Amino acid sequence: MFGAEATMLPSIGWAGFLDWQYLVQAFAALVLATFLGAVIAFHPTTARTVDTREEAELPKVLIMYALVGAVIGEIVLKYGMVVGFVIFGLGGLMRFRTDAASTRDTSRLIMVTLIGLIAGLNLPHFAVMATAFAWALIYVFDGHPVCELEVHEIPKGRVKDASDAYRAVLGDMKCKLISENKQFSKQRIDYVFRMPRAVTQEQVHKALCERVSPEVRGEIDWEIE
């Protein structure tokens, strides 16, 4: 009986590393999903309304979920809808039983689970490809982390001057400013910016403390993921 059932399974496994046609088709699906996800994630009208770190990070999450969808599609294509229900069950378990710190971590958690599922289904070639593709995306995305900087307790009446000073230092450090929110009544400024790959938070913090004049300097609070 087991022999008859075994003959019905797809002819895959470690020999699948030589299945170049399938590898090319799967890679094309991952690239297409990533590209189409980016088209939506980086819609021009969305960039105009970004004013928090979570909103600035959202395009990365959307692209990762597009990649997750492509991986699920490839699995279902190979094994049918039964595996689709298994994936649905895993998604529900992670949604209600896993405490992820952010949507970014949730997308990575789902991706890692799918990679494990692919390996368990004896699709090692696709598991390696999906891992490499996800690793490359994470390297590109997290090489320029999005930071939220709150400058408060600015000397009274000096918010505008402080804004110019802090913005100039961030520019000198090659940080890409995403949004700036000045609150004159609270003597506070909120910045959301993207840090360059070669610069650390400690370096930016030190530059802000040293280069901004004490006459307009405030207290700094960071939020970085």
Short mmCIF file of C-alpha atoms in Angstrom, two decimals:
data_model
loop_
_atom_site.label_atom_id
_atom_site.label_comp_id
_atom_site.label_asym_id
_atom_site.label_seq_id
_atom_site.Cartn_x
_atom_site.Cartn_y
_atom_site.Cartn_z
CA MET A 1 0.00 0.00 0.00
CA PHE A 2 2.74 2.42 0.99
CA GLY A 3 4.57 1.69 -2.25
CA ALA A 4 1.53 2.65 -4.32
CA GLU A 5 1.04 5.87 -2.38
CA ALA A 6 4.69 6.74 -2.70
CA THR A 7 4.48 6.58 -6.48
CA MET A 8 1.75 9.27 -6.38
CA LEU A 9 3.98 11.83 -4.67
CA PRO A 10 5.76 14.46 -6.77
CA SER A 11 9.23 13.49 -7.93
CA ILE A 12 11.17 15.94 -5.80
CA GLY A 13 13.83 15.92 -3.12
CA TRP A 14 17.54 16.53 -3.09
CA ALA A 15 17.64 15.61 -6.76
CA GLY A 16 15.52 18.75 -7.23
CA PHE A 17 18.69 20.80 -7.03
CA LEU A 18 19.17 19.79 -10.67
CA ASP A 19 15.63 20.81 -11.65
CA TRP A 20 16.71 24.09 -13.23
CA GLN A 21 13.38 24.67 -14.95
CA TYR A 22 11.55 24.65 -11.61
CA LEU A 23 14.23 26.79 -9.96
CA VAL A 24 14.01 29.43 -12.68
CA GLN A 25 10.20 29.45 -12.52
CA ALA A 26 10.22 29.73 -8.71
CA PHE A 27 12.85 32.49 -8.75
CA ALA A 28 10.84 34.42 -11.35
CA ALA A 29 7.77 34.15 -9.09
CA LEU A 30 9.71 35.55 -6.11
CA VAL A 31 11.10 38.43 -8.17
CA LEU A 32 7.71 39.28 -9.65
CA ALA A 33 6.00 39.22 -6.24
CA THR A 34 8.71 41.46 -4.77
CA PHE A 35 8.48 43.91 -7.66
CA LEU A 36 4.68 44.12 -7.60
CA GLY A 37 4.70 44.44 -3.81
CA ALA A 38 7.17 47.32 -4.13
CA VAL A 39 4.92 49.04 -6.69
CA ILE A 40 2.15 49.19 -4.09
CA ALA A 41 4.39 49.74 -1.06
CA PHE A 42 6.17 52.75 -2.55
CA HIS A 43 3.13 54.40 -4.07
CA PRO A 44 3.89 58.15 -4.45
CA THR A 45 0.82 59.27 -2.53
CA THR A 46 1.80 57.16 0.48
CA ALA A 47 5.15 58.88 0.95
CA ARG A 48 3.44 62.25 1.37
CA THR A 49 1.61 61.19 4.52
CA VAL A 50 4.41 59.40 6.38
CA ASP A 51 5.05 60.99 9.78
CA THR A 52 5.82 58.06 12.11
CA ARG A 53 8.47 55.36 12.17
CA GLU A 54 5.83 52.62 11.81
CA GLU A 55 4.49 54.21 8.63
CA ALA A 56 8.02 54.58 7.25
CA GLU A 57 8.70 50.88 7.92
CA LEU A 58 5.43 49.73 6.33
CA PRO A 59 6.75 49.41 2.72
CA LYS A 60 9.33 46.85 3.88
CA VAL A 61 6.63 44.84 5.62
CA LEU A 62 4.36 44.91 2.58
CA ILE A 63 7.14 43.64 0.32
CA MET A 64 7.98 40.85 2.77
CA TYR A 65 4.33 39.79 2.85
CA ALA A 66 4.28 39.77 -0.96
CA LEU A 67 7.26 37.43 -0.81
CA VAL A 68 5.44 35.27 1.74
CA GLY A 69 2.46 35.06 -0.61
CA ALA A 70 4.66 33.93 -3.49
CA VAL A 71 6.25 31.22 -1.35
CA ILE A 72 2.82 29.98 -0.24
CA GLY A 73 1.70 29.92 -3.87
CA GLU A 74 4.66 27.79 -4.87
CA ILE A 75 3.99 25.34 -2.04
CA VAL A 76 0.31 25.02 -2.91
CA LEU A 77 1.21 24.62 -6.58
CA LYS A 78 3.37 21.62 -5.71
CA TYR A 79 1.23 19.94 -3.05
CA GLY A 80 -2.31 21.22 -3.56
CA MET A 81 -4.89 22.86 -1.33
CA VAL A 82 -4.40 20.41 1.55
CA VAL A 83 -1.07 22.06 2.35
CA GLY A 84 -2.81 25.40 1.97
CA PHE A 85 -5.05 24.55 4.91
CA VAL A 86 -1.97 23.56 6.92
CA ILE A 87 -0.42 26.96 6.20
CA PHE A 88 -3.68 28.66 7.16
CA GLY A 89 -3.61 26.82 10.49
CA LEU A 90 0.00 27.80 11.12
CA GLY A 91 -0.85 31.41 10.37
CA GLY A 92 -3.68 31.38 12.90
CA LEU A 93 -1.42 29.83 15.53
CA MET A 94 1.25 32.48 15.01
CA ARG A 95 -1.32 35.27 14.98
CA PHE A 96 -2.89 34.41 18.31
CA ARG A 97 -0.15 32.52 20.17
CA THR A 98 3.02 34.36 19.23
CA ASP A 99 4.01 37.71 20.68
CA ALA A 100 6.02 39.42 17.95
CA ALA A 101 7.43 42.83 18.76
CA SER A 102 6.37 44.41 15.45
CA THR A 103 4.83 43.71 12.07
CA ARG A 104 8.36 43.44 10.69
CA ASP A 105 9.15 40.65 13.15
CA THR A 106 5.83 38.98 12.33
CA SER A 107 6.65 38.88 8.62
CA ARG A 108 10.04 37.34 9.37
CA LEU A 109 8.45 34.80 11.69
CA ILE A 110 6.02 33.73 8.98
CA MET A 111 8.81 33.55 6.42
CA VAL A 112 11.01 31.39 8.65
CA THR A 113 8.08 29.06 9.36
CA LEU A 114 7.38 28.69 5.65
CA ILE A 115 11.04 27.92 4.96
CA GLY A 116 10.89 25.18 7.59
CA LEU A 117 7.70 23.86 6.02
CA ILE A 118 9.30 23.83 2.57
CA ALA A 119 12.28 21.88 3.90
CA GLY A 120 9.94 19.45 5.67
CA LEU A 121 8.02 18.88 2.44
CA ASN A 122 11.27 17.73 0.81
CA LEU A 123 11.74 20.80 -1.38
CA PRO A 124 15.31 21.65 -0.35
CA HIS A 125 16.12 23.52 -3.56
CA PHE A 126 13.21 25.92 -3.07
CA ALA A 127 13.92 26.24 0.67
CA VAL A 128 17.48 27.37 -0.03
CA MET A 129 16.32 29.79 -2.73
CA ALA A 130 13.60 31.32 -0.53
CA THR A 131 16.08 31.69 2.34
CA ALA A 132 18.66 33.42 0.15
CA PHE A 133 16.04 35.70 -1.39
CA ALA A 134 14.61 36.70 2.02
CA TRP A 135 18.11 37.20 3.43
CA ALA A 136 18.98 39.57 0.58
CA LEU A 137 15.80 41.59 1.10
CA ILE A 138 16.42 41.90 4.83
CA TYR A 139 20.02 42.98 4.17
CA VAL A 140 18.84 45.71 1.80
CA PHE A 141 15.99 46.89 4.02
CA ASP A 142 17.72 46.86 7.41
CA GLY A 143 20.96 48.34 6.14
CA HIS A 144 19.24 51.74 6.42
CA PRO A 145 17.20 51.56 9.64
CA VAL A 146 14.36 54.00 10.20
CA CYS A 147 14.73 56.02 13.39
CA GLU A 148 12.37 58.25 15.32
CA LEU A 149 14.01 61.06 17.25
CA GLU A 150 12.19 63.20 19.79
CA VAL A 151 13.82 66.45 20.86
CA HIS A 152 12.03 67.98 23.85
CA GLU A 153 12.64 70.64 26.49
CA ILE A 154 13.92 73.02 23.84
CA PRO A 155 14.56 76.55 25.19
CA LYS A 156 11.40 78.63 24.93
CA GLY A 157 10.96 80.43 21.64
CA ARG A 158 13.84 78.58 19.96
CA VAL A 159 11.99 75.70 18.30
CA LYS A 160 12.58 76.98 14.77
CA ASP A 161 16.27 77.63 15.40
CA ALA A 162 16.62 74.21 17.01
CA SER A 163 14.86 72.63 14.04
CA ASP A 164 17.36 74.18 11.63
CA ALA A 165 20.32 73.11 13.77
CA TYR A 166 19.23 69.49 14.23
CA ARG A 167 18.25 69.15 10.57
CA ALA A 168 21.66 70.43 9.49
CA VAL A 169 23.48 67.89 11.67
CA LEU A 170 21.34 65.03 10.38
CA GLY A 171 22.11 66.15 6.84
CA ASP A 172 25.84 66.23 7.59
CA MET A 173 25.58 62.65 8.86
CA LYS A 174 23.96 61.62 5.52
CA CYS A 175 20.65 60.79 7.21
CA LYS A 176 17.62 60.96 4.92
CA LEU A 177 14.89 62.99 6.58
CA ILE A 178 11.43 61.47 6.12
CA SER A 179 9.33 63.78 8.28
CA GLU A 180 9.71 66.62 10.77
CA ASN A 181 6.97 67.67 13.16
CA LYS A 182 7.48 70.88 15.14
CA GLN A 183 5.25 71.41 18.20
CA PHE A 184 5.79 75.00 19.29
CA SER A 185 3.42 74.84 22.26
CA LYS A 186 5.30 71.84 23.72
CA GLN A 187 8.79 73.05 22.78
CA ARG A 188 9.34 69.77 20.97
CA ILE A 189 10.37 68.42 17.56
CA ASP A 190 9.82 64.89 16.23
CA TYR A 191 12.02 63.59 13.43
CA VAL A 192 11.67 60.42 11.38
CA PHE A 193 14.71 59.67 9.27
CA ARG A 194 16.62 56.86 7.61
CA MET A 195 20.18 56.26 8.78
CA PRO A 196 22.94 55.36 6.29
CA ARG A 197 24.44 51.89 6.44
CA ALA A 198 27.88 53.01 7.63
CA VAL A 199 26.62 55.24 10.47
CA THR A 200 25.54 54.04 13.91
CA GLN A 201 23.02 55.48 16.35
CA GLU A 202 25.83 56.30 18.77
CA GLN A 203 27.62 58.36 16.12
CA VAL A 204 24.50 60.34 15.25
CA HIS A 205 23.69 60.90 18.93
CA LYS A 206 27.21 62.12 19.64
CA ALA A 207 27.13 64.49 16.66
CA LEU A 208 23.79 65.96 17.74
CA CYS A 209 25.05 66.54 21.26
CA GLU A 210 28.33 68.11 20.15
CA ARG A 211 27.34 70.16 17.11
CA VAL A 212 24.00 71.65 18.18
CA SER A 213 24.53 74.84 20.13
CA PRO A 214 23.57 74.68 23.83
CA GLU A 215 21.40 77.75 23.24
CA VAL A 216 18.92 75.70 21.17
CA ARG A 217 19.73 72.18 22.34
CA GLY A 218 17.03 69.99 23.87
CA GLU A 219 16.81 66.55 25.42
CA ILE A 220 16.91 63.61 22.99
CA ASP A 221 14.88 60.39 23.05
CA TRP A 222 15.41 57.66 20.45
CA GLU A 223 13.17 54.98 19.04
CA ILE A 224 14.86 52.63 16.62
CA GLU A 225 14.04 49.13 15.36
#
